[in-house]
Structure formats: structure tokens, C-alpha cells
């Protein structure tokens, strides 16, 4: 049965997820601070880390620890507090809860118990890195961390190799070189970007192919990192003959599309430059 209730109206309790800074504390939003100040309890993956963050903003509330290993029990306590009318906010150490961080089971439990969920938006390492990568950001796939186990990681990379969207990976500095080598082997030597220490004083973007990046001295790849890797290359223009393009254009025109639409669709579907498709269109259909 569908149940509808606007998040900021109605009677159901509401859990707030709070996105927190991934480096620069000035990225804590005024809205997040206002919601946190209204809360009765704050729940966090690591209450010590989050406690320091809250102390920086002069916020002092009772804490509930809710991490990967106690999400079940802590979730029950949070649900019963919310159902009894208390206001509870959940945050992770950095960025968004639930993105390569705990919180997803808590969200599901709240929804199962008729509790609404909202978020105060903020920084995400994945999106910050993607936006600055210069790689296709219209279509992307978020992988997060690869398995630390060699054979599982190779399997994961084998599956990812077929994807043509840009792929976003999280990685920790102590295995960055190994991961880049495994990526070059599993995905091929694609263009990639390491986004390091985002929003911090030593923020850096290192661009190259995977094998070039793997040759960077590991001691120079310190701190927090996101790796953005381009998707599987579309077939090159040259691999499509004029006949292939003309047949695809005919199929589009037969469907009733205008010449302009047909050129646009064929260019996107075959991965061939629009001006080349247009030339074939003029030669084949406008003479
Ligand atoms: N939930 C977080 C988010 O929304 O971005 C991600 C948490 S995940 C446990 C931690 C990983 O995020 C790090 O290993 C790194 O890959 C990435 N990360 C976090 N902060 C970063 C930063 N300032 N610069 C680059 N990568 C960062």
C-alpha cells in the first residue's frame, strides 16, 4: 500500500542524515547546523570524531554510537527514540552517511517503522572528484572501494571493464599503487584522475593513464583519494563505415524522426561525430 506524507508536514517522525565536511570545515552548511542544534540526540559512526566536529561548532548533545558492527541494535534504539517524539540526526565521519559508510540499514529500519528520512546536503568526495575530473560526468557508475582481496578485486574489475560510464572508486593510500596496477590490468590502460585531499590545503588532481599513475611514487600519494576512470571506449569513428551510418540513419528516418533527430540519435548510438553523420545524411538522403 502506498503511503504518502510530505517530509516537512504530517505527523510521522523524521530521521535527519547530515552530510559533513570531507576536509574543509567551512563546508558544514548553515542548514545542517540549524538542524543539529534542534536535535535531542546525535548518532554517529565514530562519536569521538563527530564529537570533535560538533565541539568546533559549539554543539553539545547526547551521543548514540551507530557503526557497521552495531547498526542493528543501535538502529532499534534510534527508531524507538524517534517514535517517542525525540529528534535524532545521524552523521558519518565525513561526507554522506550510507555512501561507502554505515547508515543504509538504519535508513531502511526507519522507513519500515513509518519514520521519514531527510538529508541536509553537503560535500561528497565522489561528486567533487567527478566534477573536476574532466571525464564524462553525464553518465557514471559509483563503485566505491574494491575488495582488498586480490582475486575478488580482479573479478570486480573484470565486470567493471564492460561498463561504458565513467567509474568512481574510493581507495586508501596504503594500497593505491597495487590498486592502480590491478586497474590497468583489469580495465586496460584508460585515462584516469586521482583526486587527492579534496577541499583541504593540499588538494591535488593527478591526471594520466592508469599505468602512468601507477608509476607515481607511492609516498607522493598520501591522504584521502578518489580515483575516477573513464568508461570503456566507444568504437572509434573509423570503425563505422558510411554504409553502417546510412543504414542507421534510414532506420531512424523510417521511424518518423526528422533529419536533425536522426543525425543526433545515430551520432549518440554509434559513437560517431555528428558532423560525419550529417555528411553521410546529406550524401545519402538529401541528393
Ligand atoms: N561517505 C563519504 C562520502 O560521502 O564521500 C565517503 C566515506 S569513505 C569511508 C572514505 C573514502 O572517501 C576515502 O578512502 C577516500 O577514498 C574518499 N574521501 C573522503 N574524503 C576525501 C577527500 N577529502 N579527498 C579525497 N577523497 C576523499
PDB file of C-alpha atoms and ligand atoms in Angstrom:
ATOM      1  CA  UNK A   1       0.000   0.000   0.000  1.00  0.00           C
ATOM      2  CA  UNK A   2       1.337   3.416  -0.914  1.00  0.00           C
ATOM      3  CA  UNK A   3       1.749   5.842   1.960  1.00  0.00           C
ATOM      4  CA  UNK A   4       2.413   9.490   1.123  1.00  0.00           C
ATOM      5  CA  UNK A   5       3.359  12.247   3.548  1.00  0.00           C
ATOM      6  CA  UNK A   6       5.382  15.372   2.849  1.00  0.00           C
ATOM      7  CA  UNK A   7       8.670  15.306   4.750  1.00  0.00           C
ATOM      8  CA  UNK A   8       8.093  18.647   6.447  1.00  0.00           C
ATOM      9  CA  UNK A   9       4.382  18.236   7.124  1.00  0.00           C
ATOM     10  CA  UNK A  10       2.276  15.495   8.667  1.00  0.00           C
ATOM     11  CA  UNK A  11       2.763  13.597  11.880  1.00  0.00           C
ATOM     12  CA  UNK A  12       5.376  10.891  11.232  1.00  0.00           C
ATOM     13  CA  UNK A  13       8.768  11.269  12.912  1.00  0.00           C
ATOM     14  CA  UNK A  14      11.767  12.047  10.723  1.00  0.00           C
ATOM     15  CA  UNK A  15      15.392  10.944  10.834  1.00  0.00           C
ATOM     16  CA  UNK A  16      17.861  13.523   9.539  1.00  0.00           C
ATOM     17  CA  UNK A  17      21.000  12.344   7.760  1.00  0.00           C
ATOM     18  CA  UNK A  18      23.682  15.015   7.990  1.00  0.00           C
ATOM     19  CA  UNK A  19      26.347  15.282   5.280  1.00  0.00           C
ATOM     20  CA  UNK A  20      29.530  16.500   6.946  1.00  0.00           C
ATOM     21  CA  UNK A  21      32.700  18.150   5.531  1.00  0.00           C
ATOM     22  CA  UNK A  22      35.247  15.890   3.798  1.00  0.00           C
ATOM     23  CA  UNK A  23      38.066  18.269   4.739  1.00  0.00           C
ATOM     24  CA  UNK A  24      37.344  21.957   4.902  1.00  0.00           C
ATOM     25  CA  UNK A  25      35.122  22.599   7.940  1.00  0.00           C
ATOM     26  CA  UNK A  26      33.676  25.724   6.306  1.00  0.00           C
ATOM     27  CA  UNK A  27      31.691  23.327   4.151  1.00  0.00           C
ATOM     28  CA  UNK A  28      29.415  22.486   7.077  1.00  0.00           C
ATOM     29  CA  UNK A  29      26.207  24.133   5.935  1.00  0.00           C
ATOM     30  CA  UNK A  30      24.165  26.619   7.989  1.00  0.00           C
ATOM     31  CA  UNK A  31      21.141  24.367   7.416  1.00  0.00           C
ATOM     32  CA  UNK A  32      22.932  21.332   8.867  1.00  0.00           C
ATOM     33  CA  UNK A  33      23.954  23.372  11.923  1.00  0.00           C
ATOM     34  CA  UNK A  34      20.397  24.626  12.428  1.00  0.00           C
ATOM     35  CA  UNK A  35      19.018  21.053  12.272  1.00  0.00           C
ATOM     36  CA  UNK A  36      21.746  19.754  14.609  1.00  0.00           C
ATOM     37  CA  UNK A  37      21.035  22.481  17.167  1.00  0.00           C
ATOM     38  CA  UNK A  38      17.370  21.392  17.267  1.00  0.00           C
ATOM     39  CA  UNK A  39      18.235  17.699  17.781  1.00  0.00           C
ATOM     40  CA  UNK A  40      17.752  15.801  21.057  1.00  0.00           C
ATOM     41  CA  UNK A  41      20.306  13.114  20.136  1.00  0.00           C
ATOM     42  CA  UNK A  42      23.142  12.846  17.659  1.00  0.00           C
ATOM     43  CA  UNK A  43      24.079   9.448  16.278  1.00  0.00           C
ATOM     44  CA  UNK A  44      27.373   8.829  14.515  1.00  0.00           C
ATOM     45  CA  UNK A  45      29.648   6.145  13.194  1.00  0.00           C
ATOM     46  CA  UNK A  46      32.519   7.388  15.365  1.00  0.00           C
ATOM     47  CA  UNK A  47      31.208   9.549  18.193  1.00  0.00           C
ATOM     48  CA  UNK A  48      34.736  10.719  19.102  1.00  0.00           C
ATOM     49  CA  UNK A  49      35.437  12.125  15.621  1.00  0.00           C
ATOM     50  CA  UNK A  50      31.966  13.563  15.238  1.00  0.00           C
ATOM     51  CA  UNK A  51      32.170  14.899  18.808  1.00  0.00           C
ATOM     52  CA  UNK A  52      35.237  16.954  17.810  1.00  0.00           C
ATOM     53  CA  UNK A  53      33.408  18.257  14.743  1.00  0.00           C
ATOM     54  CA  UNK A  54      30.381  19.258  16.821  1.00  0.00           C
ATOM     55  CA  UNK A  55      32.605  20.850  19.507  1.00  0.00           C
ATOM     56  CA  UNK A  56      34.100  23.017  16.735  1.00  0.00           C
ATOM     57  CA  UNK A  57      30.582  24.334  16.065  1.00  0.00           C
ATOM     58  CA  UNK A  58      29.646  24.618  19.755  1.00  0.00           C
ATOM     59  CA  UNK A  59      27.066  21.825  19.605  1.00  0.00           C
ATOM     60  CA  UNK A  60      26.806  19.559  22.637  1.00  0.00           C
ATOM     61  CA  UNK A  61      24.166  16.803  22.639  1.00  0.00           C
ATOM     62  CA  UNK A  62      23.904  13.232  23.924  1.00  0.00           C
ATOM     63  CA  UNK A  63      25.539  10.760  21.526  1.00  0.00           C
ATOM     64  CA  UNK A  64      24.494   7.372  20.208  1.00  0.00           C
ATOM     65  CA  UNK A  65      27.185   5.255  18.602  1.00  0.00           C
ATOM     66  CA  UNK A  66      25.917   3.561  15.408  1.00  0.00           C
ATOM     67  CA  UNK A  67      28.507   1.853  13.222  1.00  0.00           C
ATOM     68  CA  UNK A  68      28.816  -1.125  10.904  1.00  0.00           C
ATOM     69  CA  UNK A  69      29.040  -3.628  13.783  1.00  0.00           C
ATOM     70  CA  UNK A  70      26.148  -2.440  15.981  1.00  0.00           C
ATOM     71  CA  UNK A  71      23.846  -0.908  13.362  1.00  0.00           C
ATOM     72  CA  UNK A  72      21.109  -3.445  14.225  1.00  0.00           C
ATOM     73  CA  UNK A  73      20.857  -2.692  17.984  1.00  0.00           C
ATOM     74  CA  UNK A  74      21.712   0.990  17.719  1.00  0.00           C
ATOM     75  CA  UNK A  75      19.121   1.258  14.940  1.00  0.00           C
ATOM     76  CA  UNK A  76      16.441  -0.129  17.249  1.00  0.00           C
ATOM     77  CA  UNK A  77      17.274   2.446  19.914  1.00  0.00           C
ATOM     78  CA  UNK A  78      17.210   5.281  17.379  1.00  0.00           C
ATOM     79  CA  UNK A  79      13.862   4.087  15.987  1.00  0.00           C
ATOM     80  CA  UNK A  80      12.294   3.939  19.453  1.00  0.00           C
ATOM     81  CA  UNK A  81      13.609   7.415  20.310  1.00  0.00           C
ATOM     82  CA  UNK A  82      12.176   8.816  17.070  1.00  0.00           C
ATOM     83  CA  UNK A  83       8.827   7.072  17.663  1.00  0.00           C
ATOM     84  CA  UNK A  84       8.707   8.562  21.169  1.00  0.00           C
ATOM     85  CA  UNK A  85       8.965  12.056  19.658  1.00  0.00           C
ATOM     86  CA  UNK A  86      12.700  12.734  20.062  1.00  0.00           C
ATOM     87  CA  UNK A  87      14.669  14.382  17.244  1.00  0.00           C
ATOM     88  CA  UNK A  88      17.653  12.339  16.084  1.00  0.00           C
ATOM     89  CA  UNK A  89      20.325  13.180  13.483  1.00  0.00           C
ATOM     90  CA  UNK A  90      22.761  10.657  12.032  1.00  0.00           C
ATOM     91  CA  UNK A  91      26.145  11.573  10.547  1.00  0.00           C
ATOM     92  CA  UNK A  92      29.249   9.731   9.420  1.00  0.00           C
ATOM     93  CA  UNK A  93      32.892  10.766   9.804  1.00  0.00           C
ATOM     94  CA  UNK A  94      32.999  12.634   6.504  1.00  0.00           C
ATOM     95  CA  UNK A  95      30.654  13.237   3.606  1.00  0.00           C
ATOM     96  CA  UNK A  96      27.361  11.387   3.316  1.00  0.00           C
ATOM     97  CA  UNK A  97      26.220   8.588   5.601  1.00  0.00           C
ATOM     98  CA  UNK A  98      25.374   5.442   3.551  1.00  0.00           C
ATOM     99  CA  UNK A  99      27.915   6.171   0.757  1.00  0.00           C
ATOM    100  CA  UNK A 100      30.692   3.668   1.481  1.00  0.00           C
ATOM    101  CA  UNK A 101      29.742   4.358   5.083  1.00  0.00           C
ATOM    102  CA  UNK A 102      27.200   2.885   7.509  1.00  0.00           C
ATOM    103  CA  UNK A 103      23.638   4.169   7.720  1.00  0.00           C
ATOM    104  CA  UNK A 104      21.813   2.305   4.978  1.00  0.00           C
ATOM    105  CA  UNK A 105      20.362  -0.299   7.384  1.00  0.00           C
ATOM    106  CA  UNK A 106      19.314   2.468   9.771  1.00  0.00           C
ATOM    107  CA  UNK A 107      17.515   4.241   6.922  1.00  0.00           C
ATOM    108  CA  UNK A 108      15.743   1.016   5.904  1.00  0.00           C
ATOM    109  CA  UNK A 109      14.735   0.324   9.530  1.00  0.00           C
ATOM    110  CA  UNK A 110      13.321   3.830   9.925  1.00  0.00           C
ATOM    111  CA  UNK A 111      11.305   3.527   6.707  1.00  0.00           C
ATOM    112  CA  UNK A 112       9.994   0.105   7.818  1.00  0.00           C
ATOM    113  CA  UNK A 113       8.788   1.748  11.029  1.00  0.00           C
ATOM    114  CA  UNK A 114       6.944   4.600   9.318  1.00  0.00           C
ATOM    115  CA  UNK A 115       9.715   7.104  10.046  1.00  0.00           C
ATOM    116  CA  UNK A 116      10.532   9.544   7.249  1.00  0.00           C
ATOM    117  CA  UNK A 117      14.114  10.266   6.232  1.00  0.00           C
ATOM    118  CA  UNK A 118      15.600  13.553   5.051  1.00  0.00           C
ATOM    119  CA  UNK A 119      19.129  14.806   4.458  1.00  0.00           C
ATOM    120  CA  UNK A 120      20.972  18.062   4.869  1.00  0.00           C
ATOM    121  CA  UNK A 121      23.061  18.145   1.676  1.00  0.00           C
ATOM    122  CA  UNK A 122      26.775  18.647   1.718  1.00  0.00           C
ATOM    123  CA  UNK A 123      30.052  17.533   0.200  1.00  0.00           C
ATOM    124  CA  UNK A 124      30.667  14.104  -1.278  1.00  0.00           C
ATOM    125  CA  UNK A 125      34.179  13.054  -2.241  1.00  0.00           C
ATOM    126  CA  UNK A 126      32.796  11.111  -5.222  1.00  0.00           C
ATOM    127  CA  UNK A 127      30.915  14.025  -6.760  1.00  0.00           C
ATOM    128  CA  UNK A 128      33.636  16.607  -6.032  1.00  0.00           C
ATOM    129  CA  UNK A 129      36.191  14.384  -7.785  1.00  0.00           C
ATOM    130  CA  UNK A 130      33.922  13.607 -10.728  1.00  0.00           C
ATOM    131  CA  UNK A 131      33.082  17.260 -11.310  1.00  0.00           C
ATOM    132  CA  UNK A 132      36.765  18.212 -11.587  1.00  0.00           C
ATOM    133  CA  UNK A 133      37.863  15.084 -13.475  1.00  0.00           C
ATOM    134  CA  UNK A 134      37.229  16.351 -16.997  1.00  0.00           C
ATOM    135  CA  UNK A 135      35.874  12.865 -17.817  1.00  0.00           C
ATOM    136  CA  UNK A 136      32.265  12.202 -18.856  1.00  0.00           C
ATOM    137  CA  UNK A 137      30.140  13.224 -15.894  1.00  0.00           C
ATOM    138  CA  UNK A 138      26.743  12.783 -17.594  1.00  0.00           C
ATOM    139  CA  UNK A 139      26.870   9.039 -17.004  1.00  0.00           C
ATOM    140  CA  UNK A 140      28.830   7.471 -14.179  1.00  0.00           C
ATOM    141  CA  UNK A 141      28.965   4.386 -12.001  1.00  0.00           C
ATOM    142  CA  UNK A 142      29.868   4.545  -8.331  1.00  0.00           C
ATOM    143  CA  UNK A 143      31.930   1.531  -7.280  1.00  0.00           C
ATOM    144  CA  UNK A 144      33.379   2.868  -4.018  1.00  0.00           C
ATOM    145  CA  UNK A 145      36.017   0.548  -2.564  1.00  0.00           C
ATOM    146  CA  UNK A 146      37.205  -2.506  -4.476  1.00  0.00           C
ATOM    147  CA  UNK A 147      37.744  -5.663  -2.474  1.00  0.00           C
ATOM    148  CA  UNK A 148      41.154  -5.740  -0.761  1.00  0.00           C
ATOM    149  CA  UNK A 149      41.389  -9.448  -1.749  1.00  0.00           C
ATOM    150  CA  UNK A 150      43.327  -9.845  -4.982  1.00  0.00           C
ATOM    151  CA  UNK A 151      41.110 -12.459  -6.665  1.00  0.00           C
ATOM    152  CA  UNK A 152      37.833 -10.746  -5.701  1.00  0.00           C
ATOM    153  CA  UNK A 153      39.223  -7.410  -6.880  1.00  0.00           C
ATOM    154  CA  UNK A 154      40.222  -8.947 -10.244  1.00  0.00           C
ATOM    155  CA  UNK A 155      36.661 -10.305 -10.608  1.00  0.00           C
ATOM    156  CA  UNK A 156      35.128  -6.948  -9.763  1.00  0.00           C
ATOM    157  CA  UNK A 157      37.382  -5.229 -12.317  1.00  0.00           C
ATOM    158  CA  UNK A 158      36.524  -7.809 -14.975  1.00  0.00           C
ATOM    159  CA  UNK A 159      32.829  -6.931 -14.579  1.00  0.00           C
ATOM    160  CA  UNK A 160      33.528  -3.197 -14.494  1.00  0.00           C
ATOM    161  CA  UNK A 161      35.584  -3.417 -17.716  1.00  0.00           C
ATOM    162  CA  UNK A 162      32.376  -3.730 -19.774  1.00  0.00           C
ATOM    163  CA  UNK A 163      30.803  -0.524 -18.414  1.00  0.00           C
ATOM    164  CA  UNK A 164      30.963   2.489 -20.656  1.00  0.00           C
ATOM    165  CA  UNK A 165      30.156   5.035 -17.915  1.00  0.00           C
ATOM    166  CA  UNK A 166      32.892   6.841 -16.000  1.00  0.00           C
ATOM    167  CA  UNK A 167      33.682   4.792 -12.861  1.00  0.00           C
ATOM    168  CA  UNK A 168      34.251   6.278  -9.403  1.00  0.00           C
ATOM    169  CA  UNK A 169      36.444   4.425  -6.909  1.00  0.00           C
ATOM    170  CA  UNK A 170      37.391   5.169  -3.320  1.00  0.00           C
ATOM    171  CA  UNK A 171      40.786   3.992  -2.124  1.00  0.00           C
ATOM    172  CA  UNK A 172      43.010   4.293   0.886  1.00  0.00           C
ATOM    173  CA  UNK A 173      46.630   5.432   0.476  1.00  0.00           C
ATOM    174  CA  UNK A 174      48.307   2.247   1.704  1.00  0.00           C
ATOM    175  CA  UNK A 175      47.252   0.207  -1.331  1.00  0.00           C
ATOM    176  CA  UNK A 176      46.896   2.866  -4.032  1.00  0.00           C
ATOM    177  CA  UNK A 177      49.744   1.635  -6.283  1.00  0.00           C
ATOM    178  CA  UNK A 178      48.587  -2.007  -6.118  1.00  0.00           C
ATOM    179  CA  UNK A 179      45.067  -0.892  -6.982  1.00  0.00           C
ATOM    180  CA  UNK A 180      46.227   1.231  -9.949  1.00  0.00           C
ATOM    181  CA  UNK A 181      48.256  -1.700 -11.308  1.00  0.00           C
ATOM    182  CA  UNK A 182      45.256  -4.036 -10.914  1.00  0.00           C
ATOM    183  CA  UNK A 183      43.005  -1.457 -12.605  1.00  0.00           C
ATOM    184  CA  UNK A 184      45.371  -1.087 -15.586  1.00  0.00           C
ATOM    185  CA  UNK A 185      45.429  -4.882 -15.937  1.00  0.00           C
ATOM    186  CA  UNK A 186      41.672  -5.367 -15.483  1.00  0.00           C
ATOM    187  CA  UNK A 187      40.281  -2.331 -17.302  1.00  0.00           C
ATOM    188  CA  UNK A 188      43.023  -1.615 -19.846  1.00  0.00           C
ATOM    189  CA  UNK A 189      45.225   1.461 -19.843  1.00  0.00           C
ATOM    190  CA  UNK A 190      42.479   4.092 -19.688  1.00  0.00           C
ATOM    191  CA  UNK A 191      42.564   7.769 -18.800  1.00  0.00           C
ATOM    192  CA  UNK A 192      42.113   8.328 -15.090  1.00  0.00           C
ATOM    193  CA  UNK A 193      42.322  11.025 -12.432  1.00  0.00           C
ATOM    194  CA  UNK A 194      43.420  10.750  -8.815  1.00  0.00           C
ATOM    195  CA  UNK A 195      41.633  13.404  -6.737  1.00  0.00           C
ATOM    196  CA  UNK A 196      43.616  13.748  -3.530  1.00  0.00           C
ATOM    197  CA  UNK A 197      42.855  15.624  -0.318  1.00  0.00           C
ATOM    198  CA  UNK A 198      39.748  17.315  -1.707  1.00  0.00           C
ATOM    199  CA  UNK A 199      38.807  20.645  -0.123  1.00  0.00           C
ATOM    200  CA  UNK A 200      41.998  20.561   2.009  1.00  0.00           C
ATOM    201  CA  UNK A 201      45.143  22.710   1.735  1.00  0.00           C
ATOM    202  CA  UNK A 202      46.992  20.044  -0.305  1.00  0.00           C
ATOM    203  CA  UNK A 203      44.158  19.274  -2.714  1.00  0.00           C
ATOM    204  CA  UNK A 204      45.614  17.839  -5.927  1.00  0.00           C
ATOM    205  CA  UNK A 205      44.378  16.289  -9.174  1.00  0.00           C
ATOM    206  CA  UNK A 206      46.783  13.883 -10.887  1.00  0.00           C
ATOM    207  CA  UNK A 207      45.770  13.074 -14.444  1.00  0.00           C
ATOM    208  CA  UNK A 208      47.182  10.429 -16.770  1.00  0.00           C
ATOM    209  CA  UNK A 209      46.560   6.867 -17.867  1.00  0.00           C
ATOM    210  CA  UNK A 210      46.232   4.152 -15.221  1.00  0.00           C
ATOM    211  CA  UNK A 211      49.705   2.767 -15.974  1.00  0.00           C
ATOM    212  CA  UNK A 212      51.236   6.264 -15.798  1.00  0.00           C
ATOM    213  CA  UNK A 213      49.525   6.926 -12.470  1.00  0.00           C
ATOM    214  CA  UNK A 214      50.766   3.575 -11.133  1.00  0.00           C
ATOM    215  CA  UNK A 215      54.350   4.813 -11.716  1.00  0.00           C
ATOM    216  CA  UNK A 216      53.913   7.852  -9.460  1.00  0.00           C
ATOM    217  CA  UNK A 217      55.978   7.365  -6.277  1.00  0.00           C
ATOM    218  CA  UNK A 218      53.616   5.886  -3.690  1.00  0.00           C
ATOM    219  CA  UNK A 219      54.990   8.192  -0.990  1.00  0.00           C
ATOM    220  CA  UNK A 220      53.686  11.140  -3.048  1.00  0.00           C
ATOM    221  CA  UNK A 221      50.144   9.678  -2.982  1.00  0.00           C
ATOM    222  CA  UNK A 222      49.272  10.400   0.616  1.00  0.00           C
ATOM    223  CA  UNK A 223      45.969  11.312   2.217  1.00  0.00           C
ATOM    224  CA  UNK A 224      42.437  10.601   1.058  1.00  0.00           C
ATOM    225  CA  UNK A 225      41.879   9.731  -2.576  1.00  0.00           C
ATOM    226  CA  UNK A 226      39.187   9.171  -5.154  1.00  0.00           C
ATOM    227  CA  UNK A 227      40.096   7.551  -8.474  1.00  0.00           C
ATOM    228  CA  UNK A 228      37.981   8.436 -11.492  1.00  0.00           C
ATOM    229  CA  UNK A 229      38.426   6.165 -14.508  1.00  0.00           C
ATOM    230  CA  UNK A 230      36.976   6.682 -17.959  1.00  0.00           C
ATOM    231  CA  UNK A 231      34.444   4.126 -19.195  1.00  0.00           C
ATOM    232  CA  UNK A 232      35.054   1.575 -21.917  1.00  0.00           C
ATOM    233  CA  UNK A 233      35.905   3.393 -25.130  1.00  0.00           C
ATOM    234  CA  UNK A 234      33.123   3.562 -27.679  1.00  0.00           C
ATOM    235  CA  UNK A 235      34.074   2.122 -31.056  1.00  0.00           C
ATOM    236  CA  UNK A 236      36.114   4.640 -32.968  1.00  0.00           C
ATOM    237  CA  UNK A 237      34.522   6.639 -35.793  1.00  0.00           C
ATOM    238  CA  UNK A 238      36.759   4.951 -38.298  1.00  0.00           C
ATOM    239  CA  UNK A 239      35.377   1.506 -37.375  1.00  0.00           C
ATOM    240  CA  UNK A 240      31.909   2.512 -38.612  1.00  0.00           C
ATOM    241  CA  UNK A 241      31.597   2.568 -42.391  1.00  0.00           C
ATOM    242  CA  UNK A 242      29.481   5.136 -44.243  1.00  0.00           C
ATOM    243  CA  UNK A 243      27.132   2.244 -45.072  1.00  0.00           C
ATOM    244  CA  UNK A 244      26.667   1.468 -41.332  1.00  0.00           C
ATOM    245  CA  UNK A 245      25.852   5.117 -40.709  1.00  0.00           C
ATOM    246  CA  UNK A 246      23.463   5.325 -43.693  1.00  0.00           C
ATOM    247  CA  UNK A 247      21.585   2.169 -42.543  1.00  0.00           C
ATOM    248  CA  UNK A 248      21.252   3.525 -39.029  1.00  0.00           C
ATOM    249  CA  UNK A 249      20.006   6.842 -40.441  1.00  0.00           C
ATOM    250  CA  UNK A 250      17.456   5.054 -42.652  1.00  0.00           C
ATOM    251  CA  UNK A 251      16.138   3.141 -39.614  1.00  0.00           C
ATOM    252  CA  UNK A 252      15.719   6.417 -37.710  1.00  0.00           C
ATOM    253  CA  UNK A 253      14.014   8.151 -40.665  1.00  0.00           C
ATOM    254  CA  UNK A 254      11.724   5.119 -41.144  1.00  0.00           C
ATOM    255  CA  UNK A 255      10.654   5.569 -37.532  1.00  0.00           C
ATOM    256  CA  UNK A 256       9.432   9.030 -38.497  1.00  0.00           C
ATOM    257  CA  UNK A 257      12.250  11.029 -36.929  1.00  0.00           C
ATOM    258  CA  UNK A 258      13.283  14.292 -38.583  1.00  0.00           C
ATOM    259  CA  UNK A 259      16.681  14.504 -40.305  1.00  0.00           C
ATOM    260  CA  UNK A 260      18.021  16.515 -37.383  1.00  0.00           C
ATOM    261  CA  UNK A 261      16.812  13.988 -34.801  1.00  0.00           C
ATOM    262  CA  UNK A 262      18.100  11.074 -36.894  1.00  0.00           C
ATOM    263  CA  UNK A 263      21.592  12.623 -37.081  1.00  0.00           C
ATOM    264  CA  UNK A 264      21.619  13.287 -33.345  1.00  0.00           C
ATOM    265  CA  UNK A 265      20.439   9.770 -32.427  1.00  0.00           C
ATOM    266  CA  UNK A 266      22.800   7.972 -34.814  1.00  0.00           C
ATOM    267  CA  UNK A 267      25.741  10.025 -33.595  1.00  0.00           C
ATOM    268  CA  UNK A 268      24.941   9.093 -29.980  1.00  0.00           C
ATOM    269  CA  UNK A 269      24.103   5.434 -30.703  1.00  0.00           C
ATOM    270  CA  UNK A 270      27.126   4.681 -32.885  1.00  0.00           C
ATOM    271  CA  UNK A 271      29.552   6.986 -31.067  1.00  0.00           C
ATOM    272  CA  UNK A 272      30.357   8.746 -34.344  1.00  0.00           C
ATOM    273  CA  UNK A 273      30.928  12.519 -34.570  1.00  0.00           C
ATOM    274  CA  UNK A 274      27.766  14.442 -35.508  1.00  0.00           C
ATOM    275  CA  UNK A 275      29.388  16.246 -38.458  1.00  0.00           C
ATOM    276  CA  UNK A 276      30.385  12.913 -40.034  1.00  0.00           C
ATOM    277  CA  UNK A 277      26.834  11.535 -39.603  1.00  0.00           C
ATOM    278  CA  UNK A 278      25.487  14.763 -41.094  1.00  0.00           C
ATOM    279  CA  UNK A 279      27.763  14.429 -44.138  1.00  0.00           C
ATOM    280  CA  UNK A 280      26.505  10.862 -44.735  1.00  0.00           C
ATOM    281  CA  UNK A 281      22.922  12.090 -44.238  1.00  0.00           C
ATOM    282  CA  UNK A 282      23.334  14.812 -46.881  1.00  0.00           C
ATOM    283  CA  UNK A 283      25.039  12.433 -49.344  1.00  0.00           C
ATOM    284  CA  UNK A 284      22.561   9.574 -48.866  1.00  0.00           C
ATOM    285  CA  UNK A 285      19.237  11.250 -48.282  1.00  0.00           C
ATOM    286  CA  UNK A 286      19.329  14.832 -49.486  1.00  0.00           C
ATOM    287  CA  UNK A 287      20.568  14.314 -53.056  1.00  0.00           C
TER     288      UNK A 287
HETATM  289  N1  LIG B   1      30.767   8.896   2.925  1.00  0.00           N
HETATM  290  C1  LIG B   1      31.896   9.561   2.338  1.00  0.00           C
HETATM  291  C2  LIG B   1      31.445  10.436   1.159  1.00  0.00           C
HETATM  292  O1  LIG B   1      30.253  10.706   1.009  1.00  0.00           O
HETATM  293  O2  LIG B   1      32.274  10.910   0.410  1.00  0.00           O
HETATM  294  C3  LIG B   1      32.961   8.563   1.926  1.00  0.00           C
HETATM  295  C4  LIG B   1      33.498   7.781   3.085  1.00  0.00           C
HETATM  296  S1  LIG B   1      34.596   6.507   2.668  1.00  0.00           S
HETATM  297  C5  LIG B   1      34.665   5.612   4.163  1.00  0.00           C
HETATM  298  C6  LIG B   1      36.151   7.307   2.743  1.00  0.00           C
HETATM  299  C7  LIG B   1      36.785   7.443   1.374  1.00  0.00           C
HETATM  300  O3  LIG B   1      36.238   8.601   0.731  1.00  0.00           O
HETATM  301  C8  LIG B   1      38.280   7.696   1.405  1.00  0.00           C
HETATM  302  O4  LIG B   1      39.015   6.475   1.484  1.00  0.00           O
HETATM  303  C9  LIG B   1      38.511   8.391   0.087  1.00  0.00           C
HETATM  304  O5  LIG B   1      38.535   7.455  -0.963  1.00  0.00           O
HETATM  305  C10 LIG B   1      37.235   9.245  -0.022  1.00  0.00           C
HETATM  306  N2  LIG B   1      37.451  10.582   0.549  1.00  0.00           N
HETATM  307  C11 LIG B   1      36.947  11.079   1.695  1.00  0.00           C
HETATM  308  N3  LIG B   1      37.373  12.344   1.887  1.00  0.00           N
HETATM  309  C12 LIG B   1      38.156  12.670   0.831  1.00  0.00           C
HETATM  310  C13 LIG B   1      38.899  13.811   0.449  1.00  0.00           C
HETATM  311  N4  LIG B   1      38.916  14.917   1.198  1.00  0.00           N
HETATM  312  N5  LIG B   1      39.596  13.775  -0.699  1.00  0.00           N
HETATM  313  C14 LIG B   1      39.579  12.675  -1.486  1.00  0.00           C
HETATM  314  N6  LIG B   1      38.915  11.550  -1.154  1.00  0.00           N
HETATM  315  C15 LIG B   1      38.202  11.540  -0.024  1.00  0.00           C
END
